[in-house]
mmCIF file of C-alpha atoms in Angstrom:
data_model
loop_
_atom_site.group_PDB
_atom_site.id
_atom_site.type_symbol
_atom_site.label_atom_id
_atom_site.label_comp_id
_atom_site.label_asym_id
_atom_site.label_seq_id
_atom_site.Cartn_x
_atom_site.Cartn_y
_atom_site.Cartn_z
ATOM 1 C CA UNK A 272 -34.089 27.524 11.855
ATOM 2 C CA UNK A 273 -32.001 25.457 14.692
ATOM 3 C CA UNK A 274 -28.460 25.334 14.649
ATOM 4 C CA UNK A 275 -27.159 21.374 15.297
ATOM 5 C CA UNK A 276 -23.881 21.082 17.698
ATOM 6 C CA UNK A 277 -21.351 18.186 18.210
ATOM 7 C CA UNK A 278 -23.111 16.096 19.839
ATOM 8 C CA UNK A 279 -26.753 16.444 17.903
ATOM 9 C CA UNK A 280 -24.978 15.904 14.540
ATOM 10 C CA UNK A 281 -22.428 12.702 16.889
ATOM 11 C CA UNK A 282 -25.258 11.426 18.709
ATOM 12 C CA UNK A 283 -24.005 8.951 20.958
ATOM 13 C CA UNK A 284 -25.073 5.055 21.401
ATOM 14 C CA UNK A 285 -28.623 4.565 21.447
ATOM 15 C CA UNK A 286 -29.626 7.321 19.788
ATOM 16 C CA UNK A 287 -28.750 10.268 22.743
ATOM 17 C CA UNK A 288 -26.361 13.248 22.775
ATOM 18 C CA UNK A 289 -22.305 11.759 23.133
ATOM 19 C CA UNK A 290 -20.925 12.656 26.045
ATOM 20 C CA UNK A 291 -17.571 14.481 25.779
ATOM 21 C CA UNK A 292 -15.111 12.418 26.454
ATOM 22 C CA UNK A 293 -13.450 13.216 29.303
ATOM 23 C CA UNK A 294 -9.515 15.536 29.218
ATOM 24 C CA UNK A 295 -11.081 16.953 26.279
ATOM 25 C CA UNK A 296 -11.011 20.023 26.674
ATOM 26 C CA UNK A 297 -8.054 20.481 28.872
ATOM 27 C CA UNK A 298 -6.309 19.449 25.741
ATOM 28 C CA UNK A 299 -8.197 21.718 23.687
ATOM 29 C CA UNK A 300 -7.787 24.665 26.043
ATOM 30 C CA UNK A 301 -3.944 25.446 27.461
ATOM 31 C CA UNK A 302 -4.286 25.404 30.375
ATOM 32 C CA UNK A 303 -2.822 29.719 32.185
ATOM 33 C CA UNK A 304 0.787 29.888 33.375
ATOM 34 C CA UNK A 305 -0.126 30.733 36.830
ATOM 35 C CA UNK A 306 2.481 33.753 38.742
ATOM 36 C CA UNK A 307 4.427 30.493 40.141
ATOM 37 C CA UNK A 308 5.142 28.258 37.962
ATOM 38 C CA UNK A 309 7.140 31.711 35.890
ATOM 39 C CA UNK A 310 8.810 32.516 38.485
ATOM 40 C CA UNK A 311 10.137 28.387 39.214
ATOM 41 C CA UNK A 312 10.819 28.258 35.090
ATOM 42 C CA UNK A 313 12.851 31.523 35.447
ATOM 43 C CA UNK A 314 14.319 30.879 38.379
ATOM 44 C CA UNK A 315 17.041 28.290 36.323
ATOM 45 C CA UNK A 316 17.414 30.926 34.356
ATOM 46 C CA UNK A 317 21.479 32.223 33.565
ATOM 47 C CA UNK A 318 19.878 35.787 35.016
ATOM 48 C CA UNK A 319 19.737 34.189 38.405
ATOM 49 C CA UNK A 320 23.043 32.080 38.767
ATOM 50 C CA UNK A 321 25.536 34.160 38.092
ATOM 51 C CA UNK A 322 23.691 36.225 41.060
ATOM 52 C CA UNK A 323 24.281 33.609 42.839
ATOM 53 C CA UNK A 324 28.004 33.390 42.158
ATOM 54 C CA UNK A 325 28.116 37.159 42.923
ATOM 55 C CA UNK A 326 26.047 35.874 46.581
ATOM 56 C CA UNK A 327 28.992 33.218 47.425
ATOM 57 C CA UNK A 328 31.905 35.187 46.153
ATOM 58 C CA UNK A 329 30.360 37.622 48.552
ATOM 59 C CA UNK A 330 30.513 35.431 51.416
ATOM 60 C CA UNK A 331 33.921 34.817 50.392
ATOM 61 C CA UNK A 332 35.379 37.492 50.608
ATOM 62 C CA UNK A 333 36.993 38.261 54.035
ATOM 63 C CA UNK A 334 38.526 34.615 53.498
ATOM 64 C CA UNK A 335 39.985 35.464 50.291
ATOM 65 C CA UNK A 336 40.893 38.967 51.446
ATOM 66 C CA UNK A 337 43.068 37.087 54.579
ATOM 67 C CA UNK A 338 44.636 34.789 52.618
ATOM 68 C CA UNK A 339 45.458 38.183 49.739
ATOM 69 C CA UNK A 340 46.827 39.317 53.533
ATOM 70 C CA UNK A 341 48.444 36.610 54.145
ATOM 71 C CA UNK A 342 50.669 37.221 51.279
ATOM 72 C CA UNK A 343 52.137 40.383 51.811
ATOM 73 C CA UNK A 344 55.258 42.084 54.064
ATOM 74 C CA UNK A 345 53.689 43.403 57.673
ATOM 75 C CA UNK A 346 54.685 46.955 55.981
ATOM 76 C CA UNK A 347 52.513 46.869 53.308
ATOM 77 C CA UNK A 348 49.457 45.442 55.154
ATOM 78 C CA UNK A 349 49.724 48.068 57.711
ATOM 79 C CA UNK A 350 50.172 50.754 54.758
ATOM 80 C CA UNK A 351 47.186 49.550 52.708
ATOM 81 C CA UNK A 352 44.162 46.995 52.056
ATOM 82 C CA UNK A 353 44.768 44.159 51.361
ATOM 83 C CA UNK A 354 43.087 44.677 48.038
ATOM 84 C CA UNK A 355 46.037 47.121 46.251
ATOM 85 C CA UNK A 356 47.521 43.702 45.733
ATOM 86 C CA UNK A 357 45.645 43.679 42.371
ATOM 87 C CA UNK A 358 46.958 46.451 40.757
ATOM 88 C CA UNK A 359 51.152 45.773 43.021
ATOM 89 C CA UNK A 360 50.784 42.213 42.557
ATOM 90 C CA UNK A 361 55.036 42.280 43.806
ATOM 91 C CA UNK A 362 53.828 42.354 47.256
ATOM 92 C CA UNK A 363 53.093 38.816 47.218
ATOM 93 C CA UNK A 364 55.373 37.026 49.507
ATOM 94 C CA UNK A 365 56.341 33.740 50.906
ATOM 95 C CA UNK A 366 57.448 34.966 53.299
ATOM 96 C CA UNK A 367 55.576 34.635 56.064
ATOM 97 C CA UNK A 368 54.115 31.243 56.362
ATOM 98 C CA UNK A 369 58.018 30.807 56.564
ATOM 99 C CA UNK A 370 57.937 32.610 59.994
ATOM 100 C CA UNK A 371 54.696 31.108 60.601
ATOM 101 C CA UNK A 372 56.141 27.183 60.357
ATOM 102 C CA UNK A 373 59.859 28.859 62.565
ATOM 103 C CA UNK A 374 56.364 30.055 64.728
ATOM 104 C CA UNK A 375 57.348 27.297 67.455
ATOM 105 C CA UNK A 376 53.597 28.261 69.091
ATOM 106 C CA UNK A 377 51.259 28.369 66.238
ATOM 107 C CA UNK A 378 52.518 24.905 65.291
ATOM 108 C CA UNK A 379 52.589 22.945 68.259
ATOM 109 C CA UNK A 380 48.256 24.746 68.877
ATOM 110 C CA UNK A 381 48.070 22.623 65.447
ATOM 111 C CA UNK A 382 48.994 19.352 66.221
ATOM 112 C CA UNK A 383 47.014 20.033 69.952
ATOM 113 C CA UNK A 384 43.956 21.017 68.086
ATOM 114 C CA UNK A 385 44.511 17.878 65.429
ATOM 115 C CA UNK A 386 45.003 15.665 68.660
ATOM 116 C CA UNK A 387 41.989 17.160 70.356
ATOM 117 C CA UNK A 388 39.140 17.238 67.508
ATOM 118 C CA UNK A 389 40.532 14.252 65.030
ATOM 119 C CA UNK A 390 39.257 11.936 68.794
ATOM 120 C CA UNK A 391 36.323 13.587 70.342
ATOM 121 C CA UNK A 392 35.342 13.266 66.184
ATOM 122 C CA UNK A 393 35.563 9.450 66.332
ATOM 123 C CA UNK A 394 34.377 8.997 69.719
ATOM 124 C CA UNK A 395 31.112 10.828 68.804
ATOM 125 C CA UNK A 396 29.848 8.764 65.197
ATOM 126 C CA UNK A 397 31.304 5.213 66.622
ATOM 127 C CA UNK A 398 29.019 5.864 70.123
ATOM 128 C CA UNK A 399 26.683 8.102 68.627
ATOM 129 C CA UNK A 400 26.621 5.176 65.415
ATOM 130 C CA UNK A 401 25.717 2.150 68.704
ATOM 131 C CA UNK A 402 23.559 3.707 70.475
ATOM 132 C CA UNK A 403 21.129 4.923 67.903
ATOM 133 C CA UNK A 404 20.865 1.809 66.265
ATOM 134 C CA UNK A 405 20.070 0.563 69.635
ATOM 135 C CA UNK A 406 17.182 3.193 70.925
ATOM 136 C CA UNK A 407 15.606 2.558 67.159
ATOM 137 C CA UNK A 408 15.599 -1.195 66.747
ATOM 138 C CA UNK A 409 16.610 -2.883 69.971
ATOM 139 C CA UNK A 410 14.694 -3.374 72.937
ATOM 140 C CA UNK A 411 16.065 -2.868 76.004
ATOM 141 C CA UNK A 412 14.037 -1.935 79.464
ATOM 142 C CA UNK A 413 12.743 1.651 79.789
ATOM 143 C CA UNK A 414 13.873 2.534 75.815
ATOM 144 C CA UNK A 415 11.358 5.452 75.576
ATOM 145 C CA UNK A 416 12.373 6.831 78.683
ATOM 146 C CA UNK A 417 16.569 6.771 78.326
ATOM 147 C CA UNK A 418 15.437 7.656 74.599
ATOM 148 C CA UNK A 419 13.732 11.212 76.208
ATOM 149 C CA UNK A 420 16.630 11.567 79.029
ATOM 150 C CA UNK A 421 19.293 11.925 75.222
ATOM 151 C CA UNK A 422 16.468 14.359 73.825
ATOM 152 C CA UNK A 423 16.533 16.989 77.081
ATOM 153 C CA UNK A 424 20.374 16.965 76.693
ATOM 154 C CA UNK A 425 20.021 18.605 74.108
ATOM 155 C CA UNK A 426 18.810 20.939 75.807
ATOM 156 C CA UNK A 427 21.480 21.846 78.086
ATOM 157 C CA UNK A 428 24.490 25.099 77.268
ATOM 158 C CA UNK A 429 27.762 24.602 77.506
ATOM 159 C CA UNK A 430 28.581 27.645 79.777
ATOM 160 C CA UNK A 431 25.592 25.447 82.475
ATOM 161 C CA UNK A 432 28.464 23.096 82.782
ATOM 162 C CA UNK A 433 32.095 25.141 83.245
ATOM 163 C CA UNK A 434 31.788 25.824 86.478
ATOM 164 C CA UNK A 435 30.633 21.737 87.916
ATOM 165 C CA UNK A 436 33.122 20.467 85.173
ATOM 166 C CA UNK A 437 35.373 22.217 85.776
ATOM 167 C CA UNK A 438 35.644 21.126 89.215
ATOM 168 C CA UNK A 439 35.042 17.549 88.706
ATOM 169 C CA UNK A 440 38.307 17.705 86.823
ATOM 170 C CA UNK A 441 40.107 19.261 89.159
ATOM 171 C CA UNK A 442 38.887 16.651 91.177
ATOM 172 C CA UNK A 443 39.851 13.712 89.093
ATOM 173 C CA UNK A 444 43.268 14.644 88.071
ATOM 174 C CA UNK A 445 42.137 15.559 83.444
ATOM 175 C CA UNK A 446 42.269 19.582 84.416
ATOM 176 C CA UNK A 447 43.837 21.391 81.632
ATOM 177 C CA UNK A 448 44.493 18.633 79.925
ATOM 178 C CA UNK A 449 44.595 16.707 75.937
ATOM 179 C CA UNK A 450 42.207 14.127 77.263
ATOM 180 C CA UNK A 451 39.871 16.395 79.838
ATOM 181 C CA UNK A 452 39.178 18.139 76.114
ATOM 182 C CA UNK A 453 38.679 15.368 74.505
ATOM 183 C CA UNK A 454 35.847 13.944 77.191
ATOM 184 C CA UNK A 455 33.987 17.704 77.392
ATOM 185 C CA UNK A 456 33.815 17.112 73.567
ATOM 186 C CA UNK A 457 32.529 13.820 74.043
ATOM 187 C CA UNK A 458 29.277 14.303 76.499
ATOM 188 C CA UNK A 459 28.486 17.071 74.571
ATOM 189 C CA UNK A 460 28.358 16.144 71.042
ATOM 190 C CA UNK A 461 26.908 12.321 72.088
ATOM 191 C CA UNK A 462 23.778 14.019 72.876
ATOM 192 C CA UNK A 463 22.605 15.176 69.192
ATOM 193 C CA UNK A 464 24.676 12.228 67.602
ATOM 194 C CA UNK A 465 22.258 9.373 69.386
ATOM 195 C CA UNK A 466 19.147 11.992 68.119
ATOM 196 C CA UNK A 467 20.067 12.819 64.396
ATOM 197 C CA UNK A 468 21.139 8.778 64.105
ATOM 198 C CA UNK A 469 18.337 7.848 65.752
ATOM 199 C CA UNK A 470 15.715 9.424 63.651
ATOM 200 C CA UNK A 471 17.770 8.272 60.261
ATOM 201 C CA UNK A 472 17.815 5.319 61.252
ATOM 202 C CA UNK A 473 14.441 4.322 62.337
ATOM 203 C CA UNK A 474 14.290 5.528 58.359
ATOM 204 C CA UNK A 475 15.409 2.400 57.882
ATOM 205 C CA UNK A 476 12.437 -0.667 56.305
ATOM 206 C CA UNK A 477 12.331 -3.252 58.418
ATOM 207 C CA UNK A 478 12.030 -5.930 55.661
ATOM 208 C CA UNK A 479 15.525 -5.902 55.028
ATOM 209 C CA UNK A 480 16.654 -5.948 58.975
ATOM 210 C CA UNK A 481 14.627 -9.497 59.386
ATOM 211 C CA UNK A 482 15.822 -10.752 55.806
ATOM 212 C CA UNK A 483 19.101 -10.226 57.606
ATOM 213 C CA UNK A 484 18.439 -12.138 60.970
ATOM 214 C CA UNK A 485 16.869 -14.827 59.030
ATOM 215 C CA UNK A 486 19.525 -15.113 57.299
ATOM 216 C CA UNK A 487 21.200 -15.404 60.769
ATOM 217 C CA UNK A 488 22.815 -12.089 61.669
ATOM 218 C CA UNK A 489 23.217 -10.801 64.345
ATOM 219 C CA UNK A 490 23.063 -7.654 66.406
ATOM 220 C CA UNK A 491 27.158 -6.588 65.029
ATOM 221 C CA UNK A 492 27.006 -7.954 61.858
ATOM 222 C CA UNK A 493 23.558 -6.649 61.218
ATOM 223 C CA UNK A 494 25.304 -2.994 62.663
ATOM 224 C CA UNK A 495 28.629 -3.389 59.877
ATOM 225 C CA UNK A 496 26.951 -5.246 56.927
ATOM 226 C CA UNK A 497 23.469 -3.626 57.571
ATOM 227 C CA UNK A 498 22.745 -0.291 59.041
ATOM 228 C CA UNK A 499 26.490 1.748 58.756
ATOM 229 C CA UNK A 500 26.844 1.112 55.005
ATOM 230 C CA UNK A 501 22.614 2.413 54.911
ATOM 231 C CA UNK A 502 24.004 5.414 57.608
ATOM 232 C CA UNK A 503 26.460 6.431 55.245
ATOM 233 C CA UNK A 504 25.384 9.627 54.280
ATOM 234 C CA UNK A 505 23.909 10.794 58.104
ATOM 235 C CA UNK A 506 26.716 9.512 59.942
ATOM 236 C CA UNK A 507 29.492 11.788 57.373
ATOM 237 C CA UNK A 508 27.273 14.747 57.928
ATOM 238 C CA UNK A 509 27.014 14.557 61.662
ATOM 239 C CA UNK A 510 31.459 13.722 61.498
ATOM 240 C CA UNK A 511 31.317 17.348 59.742
ATOM 241 C CA UNK A 512 29.538 19.203 62.409
ATOM 242 C CA UNK A 513 31.305 17.120 65.037
ATOM 243 C CA UNK A 514 34.794 18.392 63.361
ATOM 244 C CA UNK A 515 34.269 21.545 62.156
ATOM 245 C CA UNK A 516 32.365 22.057 65.812
ATOM 246 C CA UNK A 517 35.545 21.183 67.991
ATOM 247 C CA UNK A 518 38.056 23.010 65.951
ATOM 248 C CA UNK A 519 36.299 26.005 66.264
ATOM 249 C CA UNK A 520 35.781 25.388 69.584
ATOM 250 C CA UNK A 521 37.607 28.399 72.249
ATOM 251 C CA UNK A 522 35.534 28.572 75.087
ATOM 252 C CA UNK A 523 35.845 24.824 75.729
ATOM 253 C CA UNK A 524 40.293 25.406 74.673
ATOM 254 C CA UNK A 525 39.824 28.434 76.732
ATOM 255 C CA UNK A 526 39.203 26.714 80.232
ATOM 256 C CA UNK A 527 40.442 23.236 80.308
ATOM 257 C CA UNK A 528 42.871 22.691 77.933
ATOM 258 C CA UNK A 529 46.912 22.579 78.528
ATOM 259 C CA UNK A 530 47.786 26.476 78.699
ATOM 260 C CA UNK A 531 51.054 25.334 77.900
ATOM 261 C CA UNK A 532 50.242 23.906 75.267
ATOM 262 C CA UNK A 533 46.601 25.258 73.600
ATOM 263 C CA UNK A 534 45.442 24.991 70.432
ATOM 264 C CA UNK A 535 45.107 26.704 67.591
ATOM 265 C CA UNK A 536 42.193 29.013 68.382
ATOM 266 C CA UNK A 537 43.897 29.765 72.221
ATOM 267 C CA UNK A 538 46.968 30.093 70.598
ATOM 268 C CA UNK A 539 45.684 33.056 67.672
ATOM 269 C CA UNK A 540 44.134 34.801 70.545
ATOM 270 C CA UNK A 541 47.169 34.772 73.035
ATOM 271 C CA UNK A 542 49.356 35.988 70.290
ATOM 272 C CA UNK A 543 46.931 38.580 69.807
ATOM 273 C CA UNK A 544 47.062 39.240 73.268
ATOM 274 C CA UNK A 545 50.737 39.607 73.885
ATOM 275 C CA UNK A 546 51.872 41.032 70.438
ATOM 276 C CA UNK A 547 49.656 43.194 69.111
ATOM 277 C CA UNK A 548 51.395 44.210 65.634
ATOM 278 C CA UNK A 549 52.883 40.128 64.300
ATOM 279 C CA UNK A 550 49.687 40.410 61.496
ATOM 280 C CA UNK A 551 52.463 38.342 59.513
ATOM 281 C CA UNK A 552 52.758 35.677 61.983
ATOM 282 C CA UNK A 553 48.843 36.253 62.909
ATOM 283 C CA UNK A 554 47.394 36.310 58.919
ATOM 284 C CA UNK A 555 49.122 32.947 57.782
ATOM 285 C CA UNK A 556 48.561 31.149 61.045
ATOM 286 C CA UNK A 557 44.024 32.343 61.371
ATOM 287 C CA UNK A 558 43.793 31.412 57.284
ATOM 288 C CA UNK A 559 45.734 28.297 58.431
ATOM 289 C CA UNK A 560 43.115 26.771 61.283
ATOM 290 C CA UNK A 561 40.321 28.448 58.494
ATOM 291 C CA UNK A 562 41.165 26.813 55.123
ATOM 292 C CA UNK A 563 41.493 23.224 57.473
ATOM 293 C CA UNK A 564 37.993 22.554 58.548
ATOM 294 C CA UNK A 565 36.560 24.325 54.612
ATOM 295 C CA UNK A 566 38.518 21.443 52.793
ATOM 296 C CA UNK A 567 37.524 18.704 55.597
ATOM 297 C CA UNK A 568 33.468 20.144 54.330
ATOM 298 C CA UNK A 569 34.420 20.188 50.447
ATOM 299 C CA UNK A 570 35.954 16.618 50.646
ATOM 300 C CA UNK A 571 32.561 15.197 52.386
ATOM 301 C CA UNK A 572 30.159 17.512 50.284
ATOM 302 C CA UNK A 573 28.547 14.692 48.966
ATOM 303 C CA UNK A 574 28.049 12.825 51.575
ATOM 304 C CA UNK A 575 26.932 15.864 53.716
ATOM 305 C CA UNK A 576 24.189 17.046 50.959
ATOM 306 C CA UNK A 577 22.940 13.453 51.191
ATOM 307 C CA UNK A 578 23.145 12.874 54.924
ATOM 308 C CA UNK A 579 20.435 16.500 55.284
ATOM 309 C CA UNK A 580 18.292 15.218 52.160
ATOM 310 C CA UNK A 581 18.000 11.997 53.831
ATOM 311 C CA UNK A 582 13.668 11.378 54.442
ATOM 312 C CA UNK A 583 12.724 14.355 52.303
ATOM 313 C CA UNK A 584 11.194 13.140 49.834
ATOM 314 C CA UNK A 585 9.710 10.367 51.904
#
């Protein structure tokens, strides 16, 4: 006695056996999940989220400790750690910030830091955007060679240029001036800015630029109306990077800034060297110096993430 199969029972056209429909086996038999798929499926669970929150809190622990220390009396700071504030909340006081505002050295250094950081950031963003557009979409003699020079400048460390640039600034009379510090930061920030924005602008569809040119748009109008809006995320990312680098810089400020009115990083270092026990000024000063760049970062967080992820799905 013979056994009748499914193909024998349902003959196909012409009397032959029917062929199985493609994908039938895949639909009838459940696919086995791989180990990577199971891990990825569980990665969005509550346990992972709790773990990431704990990691974030651990990363913020020094900032939290500095903030709580800035709200304690100097005697309490010298007597115990900042975590004691949870058992003795009466230690909280804003008197340290009052002393900070009365300290002319710290307040003047904050103003000096702003006068250095804001122009250095704006100049790098503006000049880098123009140069990046030129290298991406304009034809001029030696364009590729000049871009290779820009890429080569990325590997030049700041320490190599300190002595020759200091001698040059001294010869032209801008050593220990705000303009000299700004010029140094702009010069060393432009190679990275041009490299970043040129690569981003080059990803803009050519058809879009050609359509704008057919409508009568010149290079300036094309740059301001088409390229700049599309390059907003990359420009915002560049601005955040430059702002953080200049604000937190100490080496260049220590050498080229005015010693009588230094930026905040140098002023805090001088306070430690001259008055090692004035923690009531150092703690709030260090926290203010830290919280300003953090505020700038969180204010432009959306643009920063968009700029970092730009091109990842292309």
